Amino acid sequence: MTRGLSIVIPCYNTGDYVREAVASALSQPVTLDLEVIVVDDCSDDPATVAALADCRAAERVTVVQLPEHSGVQRARNAGVHAARMPYVLPLDSDDRLSTAPELLSEGTYPDRAVAILESDPAVAFVHTLTQMFGDCAGLTISAYPCRDELVARKHHVPTTIVYRRAEGIAAGLYHPDIRKWQDWAFAVALLAARFRSGAANRIGFLDGPFVEYRIHTRPNRISVSDISELAMTQLVVAANLDYFQHHHGDHCADDIARLVCRTKPPRLADLLHMAHHNLDQALALARQRDAELTSPLHELGIP
């Protein structure tokens, strides 16, 4: 298999946003081979259909057409199966990779993340910070390096992790029944599969922010959907009970799921983790949000 990375972009009626996502991927000045896999989940919005036609005409872009609307998890799975490269970077179709020259002067996120994974088999995946744009600006409050034990306690994991394709497939890829907190669920699956194999579970981190997360009010945003967090957590814990028992003790799946939901980090804990990583960034975020960590932004689904 060629040394390179596949950027997988599921798309369902995101209009012109998907053009921006693809353009940001193709604009990365990478040294490795790069392809973009756009998975059309049966979009029927005219603007999206036109944008996807442009994507089909672009070099290094493959558009996979699903036969019926199947949801973002199945779309991601189809993209990973279609990928030809050994490393994968998922990107939502309304988000972007940063193309800021000053940020990329020391290397792109794809190049640097793949270099970490190639050089250190103990690293399960690599992530970076996320910068919001659109209806809200600034870093997300989960702007700090993640660790295995934090993931087991339901700290946030972004969509845009870079991981080994073979390990993603071995972990079962993206569970179609997980309808929210999907990025965390997939990270758990990756870590749990490595745990069962006896591999170490270090998590790589690149400061950045190399990812731009769009805040908008278009319909069908998963982050504001009304879905039971406990029910989704129960699915994840039940599927990876040995991993959670390793971190939380020999309890049943339902008890661990309740514990994970009850003790997931509040925004103050996130801010303290952020301050430990970069005090200036944490102070700037607190000032930006007027130190209201349970502000109305939370109700809008802004991370």
GROMACS .gro file of C-alpha atoms in nm:
model
  303
    1MET     CA    1   0.000   0.000   0.000
    2THR     CA    2   0.124   0.349  -0.086
    3ARG     CA    3   0.259   0.563   0.197
    4GLY     CA    4  -0.011   0.822   0.238
    5LEU     CA    5  -0.334   0.937   0.396
    6SER     CA    6  -0.702   0.930   0.298
    7ILE     CA    7  -0.924   1.219   0.409
    8VAL     CA    8  -1.277   1.080   0.442
    9ILE     CA    9  -1.561   1.332   0.415
   10PRO     CA   10  -1.920   1.209   0.461
   11CYS     CA   11  -2.171   1.446   0.304
   12TYR     CA   12  -2.545   1.488   0.333
   13ASN     CA   13  -2.704   1.813   0.216
   14THR     CA   14  -2.435   2.050   0.339
   15GLY     CA   15  -2.449   2.267   0.028
   16ASP     CA   16  -2.141   2.467  -0.063
   17TYR     CA   17  -1.972   2.375   0.265
   18VAL     CA   18  -1.852   2.048   0.116
   19ARG     CA   19  -1.663   2.242  -0.153
   20GLU     CA   20  -1.476   2.426   0.122
   21ALA     CA   21  -1.398   2.105   0.307
   22VAL     CA   22  -1.257   1.940  -0.006
   23ALA     CA   23  -1.065   2.255  -0.107
   24SER     CA   24  -0.907   2.276   0.238
   25ALA     CA   25  -0.795   1.913   0.212
   26LEU     CA   26  -0.651   1.952  -0.138
   27SER     CA   27  -0.474   2.274  -0.036
   28GLN     CA   28  -0.261   2.100   0.227
   29PRO     CA   29   0.105   2.126   0.116
   30VAL     CA   30   0.174   1.765   0.210
   31THR     CA   31   0.482   1.558   0.139
   32LEU     CA   32   0.297   1.226   0.156
   33ASP     CA   33   0.042   1.094  -0.093
   34LEU     CA   34  -0.306   1.225  -0.020
   35GLU     CA   35  -0.650   1.136  -0.149
   36VAL     CA   36  -0.994   1.269  -0.061
   37ILE     CA   37  -1.289   1.031  -0.035
   38VAL     CA   38  -1.626   1.211  -0.033
   39VAL     CA   39  -1.918   0.984   0.055
   40ASP     CA   40  -2.252   1.117  -0.069
   41ASP     CA   41  -2.522   0.986   0.164
   42CYS     CA   42  -2.793   1.042  -0.100
   43SER     CA   43  -2.798   1.421  -0.086
   44ASP     CA   44  -3.100   1.576  -0.260
   45ASP     CA   45  -3.030   1.944  -0.199
   46PRO     CA   46  -2.952   2.110  -0.539
   47ALA     CA   47  -2.659   2.311  -0.402
   48THR     CA   48  -2.503   1.998  -0.257
   49VAL     CA   49  -2.561   1.798  -0.575
   50ALA     CA   50  -2.386   2.072  -0.776
   51ALA     CA   51  -2.098   2.087  -0.529
   52LEU     CA   52  -2.053   1.710  -0.543
   53ALA     CA   53  -2.040   1.725  -0.924
   54ASP     CA   54  -1.748   1.968  -0.891
   55CYS     CA   55  -1.582   1.737  -0.642
   56ARG     CA   56  -1.606   1.445  -0.886
   57ALA     CA   57  -1.415   1.649  -1.143
   58ALA     CA   58  -1.126   1.732  -0.909
   59GLU     CA   59  -0.798   1.542  -0.909
   60ARG     CA   60  -0.724   1.321  -0.608
   61VAL     CA   61  -1.095   1.316  -0.518
   62THR     CA   62  -1.321   1.012  -0.529
   63VAL     CA   63  -1.695   1.046  -0.466
   64VAL     CA   64  -1.860   0.733  -0.331
   65GLN     CA   65  -2.236   0.725  -0.385
   66LEU     CA   66  -2.441   0.536  -0.127
   67PRO     CA   67  -2.751   0.362  -0.267
   68GLU     CA   68  -2.975   0.500   0.008
   69HIS     CA   69  -2.955   0.750   0.293
   70SER     CA   70  -2.779   0.554   0.567
   71GLY     CA   71  -2.646   0.805   0.821
   72VAL     CA   72  -2.305   0.952   0.887
   73GLN     CA   73  -2.159   0.644   1.058
   74ARG     CA   74  -2.226   0.414   0.762
   75ALA     CA   75  -2.104   0.688   0.528
   76ARG     CA   76  -1.776   0.708   0.721
   77ASN     CA   77  -1.742   0.330   0.705
   78ALA     CA   78  -1.795   0.333   0.329
   79GLY     CA   79  -1.525   0.598   0.295
   80VAL     CA   80  -1.273   0.404   0.501
   81HIS     CA   81  -1.341   0.087   0.300
   82ALA     CA   82  -1.291   0.282  -0.024
   83ALA     CA   83  -0.967   0.441   0.097
   84ARG     CA   84  -0.640   0.331  -0.064
   85MET     CA   85  -0.401   0.479   0.190
   86PRO     CA   86  -0.280   0.327   0.520
   87TYR     CA   87  -0.379   0.628   0.733
   88VAL     CA   88  -0.718   0.797   0.768
   89LEU     CA   89  -0.827   1.146   0.866
   90PRO     CA   90  -1.207   1.194   0.894
   91LEU     CA   91  -1.341   1.543   0.823
   92ASP     CA   92  -1.703   1.654   0.841
   93SER     CA   93  -1.830   1.818   0.524
   94ASP     CA   94  -1.913   2.148   0.699
   95ASP     CA   95  -1.566   2.179   0.855
   96ARG     CA   96  -1.221   2.256   0.716
   97LEU     CA   97  -0.853   2.188   0.765
   98SER     CA   98  -0.658   2.503   0.833
   99THR     CA   99  -0.466   2.645   0.538
  100ALA     CA  100  -0.303   2.931   0.732
  101PRO     CA  101   0.055   2.957   0.595
  102GLU     CA  102   0.205   3.055   0.932
  103LEU     CA  103   0.051   2.747   1.092
  104LEU     CA  104   0.165   2.509   0.817
  105SER     CA  105   0.518   2.648   0.792
  106GLU     CA  106   0.654   2.364   1.007
  107GLY     CA  107   0.446   2.096   0.838
  108THR     CA  108   0.086   2.000   0.781
  109TYR     CA  109  -0.137   1.811   1.019
  110PRO     CA  110  -0.150   1.505   0.786
  111ASP     CA  111   0.229   1.493   0.743
  112ARG     CA  112   0.311   1.540   1.109
  113ALA     CA  113   0.041   1.304   1.238
  114VAL     CA  114   0.145   1.024   1.003
  115ALA     CA  115   0.509   1.076   1.103
  116ILE     CA  116   0.412   1.021   1.469
  117LEU     CA  117   0.217   0.704   1.388
  118GLU     CA  118   0.497   0.568   1.169
  119SER     CA  119   0.765   0.632   1.428
  120ASP     CA  120   0.581   0.512   1.739
  121PRO     CA  121   0.362   0.198   1.737
  122ALA     CA  122   0.255   0.277   2.094
  123VAL     CA  123   0.048   0.571   1.964
  124ALA     CA  124  -0.313   0.475   1.893
  125PHE     CA  125  -0.412   0.796   1.714
  126VAL     CA  126  -0.316   1.162   1.682
  127HIS     CA  127  -0.537   1.465   1.739
  128THR     CA  128  -0.507   1.841   1.729
  129LEU     CA  129  -0.681   2.150   1.862
  130THR     CA  130  -0.996   2.280   1.695
  131GLN     CA  131  -1.072   2.642   1.611
  132MET     CA  132  -1.439   2.741   1.575
  133PHE     CA  133  -1.561   2.973   1.301
  134GLY     CA  134  -1.893   3.091   1.165
  135ASP     CA  135  -2.152   3.180   1.430
  136CYS     CA  136  -1.892   3.152   1.709
  137ALA     CA  137  -1.513   3.190   1.719
  138GLY     CA  138  -1.233   3.068   1.942
  139LEU     CA  139  -1.097   2.733   2.053
  140THR     CA  140  -1.329   2.460   2.170
  141ILE     CA  141  -1.313   2.408   2.546
  142SER     CA  142  -1.157   2.062   2.500
  143ALA     CA  143  -0.837   2.228   2.380
  144TYR     CA  144  -0.585   2.004   2.555
  145PRO     CA  145  -0.404   1.675   2.488
  146CYS     CA  146  -0.616   1.368   2.545
  147ARG     CA  147  -0.503   1.050   2.722
  148ASP     CA  148  -0.633   0.696   2.735
  149GLU     CA  149  -0.765   0.731   3.090
  150LEU     CA  150  -0.941   1.055   3.000
  151VAL     CA  151  -1.118   0.892   2.705
  152ALA     CA  152  -1.241   0.619   2.942
  153ARG     CA  153  -1.394   0.898   3.154
  154LYS     CA  154  -1.571   1.049   2.849
  155HIS     CA  155  -1.347   1.344   2.779
  156HIS     CA  156  -1.405   1.479   2.432
  157VAL     CA  157  -1.231   1.326   2.130
  158PRO     CA  158  -1.259   1.522   1.803
  159THR     CA  159  -1.376   1.379   1.472
  160THR     CA  160  -1.047   1.464   1.305
  161ILE     CA  161  -0.814   1.209   1.458
  162VAL     CA  162  -0.551   1.048   1.235
  163TYR     CA  163  -0.537   0.671   1.274
  164ARG     CA  164  -0.416   0.356   1.101
  165ARG     CA  165  -0.679   0.232   0.856
  166ALA     CA  166  -0.611  -0.132   0.939
  167GLU     CA  167  -0.668  -0.066   1.310
  168GLY     CA  168  -0.990   0.119   1.242
  169ILE     CA  169  -1.123  -0.174   1.043
  170ALA     CA  170  -1.006  -0.423   1.308
  171ALA     CA  171  -1.192  -0.219   1.572
  172GLY     CA  172  -1.517  -0.245   1.375
  173LEU     CA  173  -1.509   0.112   1.240
  174TYR     CA  174  -1.800   0.346   1.322
  175HIS     CA  175  -2.093   0.182   1.502
  176PRO     CA  176  -2.411   0.267   1.303
  177ASP     CA  177  -2.632   0.263   1.614
  178ILE     CA  178  -2.430   0.537   1.784
  179ARG     CA  179  -2.623   0.849   1.686
  180LYS     CA  180  -2.441   1.105   1.904
  181TRP     CA  181  -2.101   1.121   2.079
  182GLN     CA  182  -1.983   0.922   1.778
  183ASP     CA  183  -1.626   1.051   1.779
  184TRP     CA  184  -1.577   0.947   2.141
  185ALA     CA  185  -1.734   0.607   2.067
  186PHE     CA  186  -1.494   0.542   1.778
  187ALA     CA  187  -1.192   0.646   1.984
  188VAL     CA  188  -1.303   0.400   2.253
  189ALA     CA  189  -1.333   0.124   1.993
  190LEU     CA  190  -0.979   0.193   1.869
  191LEU     CA  191  -0.832   0.199   2.218
  192ALA     CA  192  -1.028  -0.107   2.331
  193ALA     CA  193  -0.914  -0.315   2.032
  194ARG     CA  194  -0.552  -0.222   2.103
  195PHE     CA  195  -0.601  -0.297   2.473
  196ARG     CA  196  -0.724  -0.648   2.388
  197SER     CA  197  -0.421  -0.706   2.166
  198GLY     CA  198  -0.179  -0.597   2.439
  199ALA     CA  199  -0.071  -0.281   2.256
  200ALA     CA  200   0.005   0.043   2.437
  201ASN     CA  201  -0.249   0.324   2.412
  202ARG     CA  202  -0.061   0.650   2.397
  203ILE     CA  203  -0.237   0.934   2.214
  204GLY     CA  204  -0.041   1.171   1.993
  205PHE     CA  205  -0.108   1.544   1.997
  206LEU     CA  206  -0.025   1.839   1.771
  207ASP     CA  207  -0.108   2.185   1.900
  208GLY     CA  208  -0.226   2.371   1.592
  209PRO     CA  209  -0.518   2.441   1.578
  210PHE     CA  210  -0.512   2.254   1.247
  211VAL     CA  211  -0.890   2.199   1.227
  212GLU     CA  212  -1.164   2.456   1.176
  213TYR     CA  213  -1.505   2.362   1.317
  214ARG     CA  214  -1.800   2.548   1.167
  215ILE     CA  215  -2.072   2.669   1.404
  216HIS     CA  216  -2.396   2.719   1.214
  217THR     CA  217  -2.772   2.683   1.249
  218ARG     CA  218  -2.850   2.463   0.950
  219PRO     CA  219  -3.081   2.173   1.036
  220ASN     CA  220  -2.973   1.815   1.109
  221ARG     CA  221  -2.668   1.905   1.318
  222ILE     CA  222  -2.590   1.599   1.529
  223SER     CA  223  -2.451   1.811   1.814
  224VAL     CA  224  -2.794   1.960   1.892
  225SER     CA  225  -3.002   1.647   1.837
  226ASP     CA  226  -3.211   1.519   2.130
  227ILE     CA  227  -3.059   1.177   2.199
  228SER     CA  228  -3.012   1.004   2.534
  229GLU     CA  229  -2.650   1.027   2.641
  230LEU     CA  230  -2.694   0.738   2.881
  231ALA     CA  231  -2.837   0.514   2.608
  232MET     CA  232  -2.549   0.590   2.374
  233THR     CA  233  -2.295   0.541   2.653
  234GLN     CA  234  -2.451   0.206   2.744
  235LEU     CA  235  -2.402   0.088   2.384
  236VAL     CA  236  -2.037   0.193   2.388
  237VAL     CA  237  -1.963   0.041   2.727
  238ALA     CA  238  -2.140  -0.287   2.647
  239ALA     CA  239  -1.939  -0.324   2.327
  240ASN     CA  240  -1.610  -0.255   2.509
  241LEU     CA  241  -1.677  -0.380   2.861
  242ASP     CA  242  -1.329  -0.522   2.918
  243TYR     CA  243  -1.172  -0.185   2.835
  244PHE     CA  244  -1.401   0.003   3.074
  245GLN     CA  245  -1.359  -0.255   3.351
  246HIS     CA  246  -0.983  -0.208   3.318
  247HIS     CA  247  -1.032   0.163   3.394
  248HIS     CA  248  -1.335   0.154   3.626
  249GLY     CA  249  -1.330  -0.180   3.802
  250ASP     CA  250  -1.522  -0.503   3.773
  251HIS     CA  251  -1.874  -0.362   3.743
  252CYS     CA  252  -2.157  -0.443   3.504
  253ALA     CA  253  -2.199  -0.243   3.183
  254ASP     CA  254  -2.502  -0.046   3.303
  255ASP     CA  255  -2.330   0.059   3.626
  256ILE     CA  256  -2.018   0.171   3.438
  257ALA     CA  257  -2.226   0.361   3.184
  258ARG     CA  258  -2.405   0.549   3.461
  259LEU     CA  259  -2.073   0.620   3.632
  260VAL     CA  260  -1.919   0.751   3.308
  261CYS     CA  261  -2.214   0.981   3.243
  262ARG     CA  262  -2.226   1.100   3.604
  263THR     CA  263  -1.855   1.178   3.626
  264LYS     CA  264  -1.786   1.307   3.274
  265PRO     CA  265  -1.584   1.630   3.295
  266PRO     CA  266  -1.781   1.950   3.358
  267ARG     CA  267  -1.670   2.257   3.172
  268LEU     CA  268  -1.464   2.376   3.466
  269ALA     CA  269  -1.264   2.051   3.456
  270ASP     CA  270  -1.213   2.096   3.082
  271LEU     CA  271  -1.092   2.451   3.145
  272LEU     CA  272  -0.848   2.331   3.411
  273HIS     CA  273  -0.707   2.067   3.176
  274MET     CA  274  -0.675   2.339   2.914
  275ALA     CA  275  -0.499   2.567   3.165
  276HIS     CA  276  -0.253   2.290   3.251
  277HIS     CA  277  -0.169   2.262   2.881
  278ASN     CA  278  -0.167   2.634   2.800
  279LEU     CA  279  -0.264   2.886   3.066
  280ASP     CA  280  -0.283   3.179   2.824
  281GLN     CA  281  -0.527   2.994   2.599
  282ALA     CA  282  -0.744   2.898   2.896
  283LEU     CA  283  -0.754   3.256   3.026
  284ALA     CA  284  -0.841   3.385   2.679
  285LEU     CA  285  -1.126   3.133   2.649
  286ALA     CA  286  -1.260   3.221   2.994
  287ARG     CA  287  -1.257   3.592   2.905
  288GLN     CA  288  -1.417   3.524   2.568
  289ARG     CA  289  -1.706   3.340   2.732
  290ASP     CA  290  -1.727   3.582   3.026
  291ALA     CA  291  -1.630   3.288   3.250
  292GLU     CA  292  -1.985   3.154   3.205
  293LEU     CA  293  -1.901   2.788   3.159
  294THR     CA  294  -2.270   2.696   3.157
  295SER     CA  295  -2.360   2.981   2.925
  296PRO     CA  296  -2.633   2.983   2.657
  297LEU     CA  297  -2.361   2.870   2.413
  298HIS     CA  298  -2.392   2.526   2.573
  299GLU     CA  299  -2.757   2.507   2.471
  300LEU     CA  300  -2.656   2.584   2.113
  301GLY     CA  301  -2.433   2.279   2.104
  302ILE     CA  302  -2.110   2.483   2.092
  303PRO     CA  303  -1.822   2.275   2.229
   0.00000   0.00000   0.00000
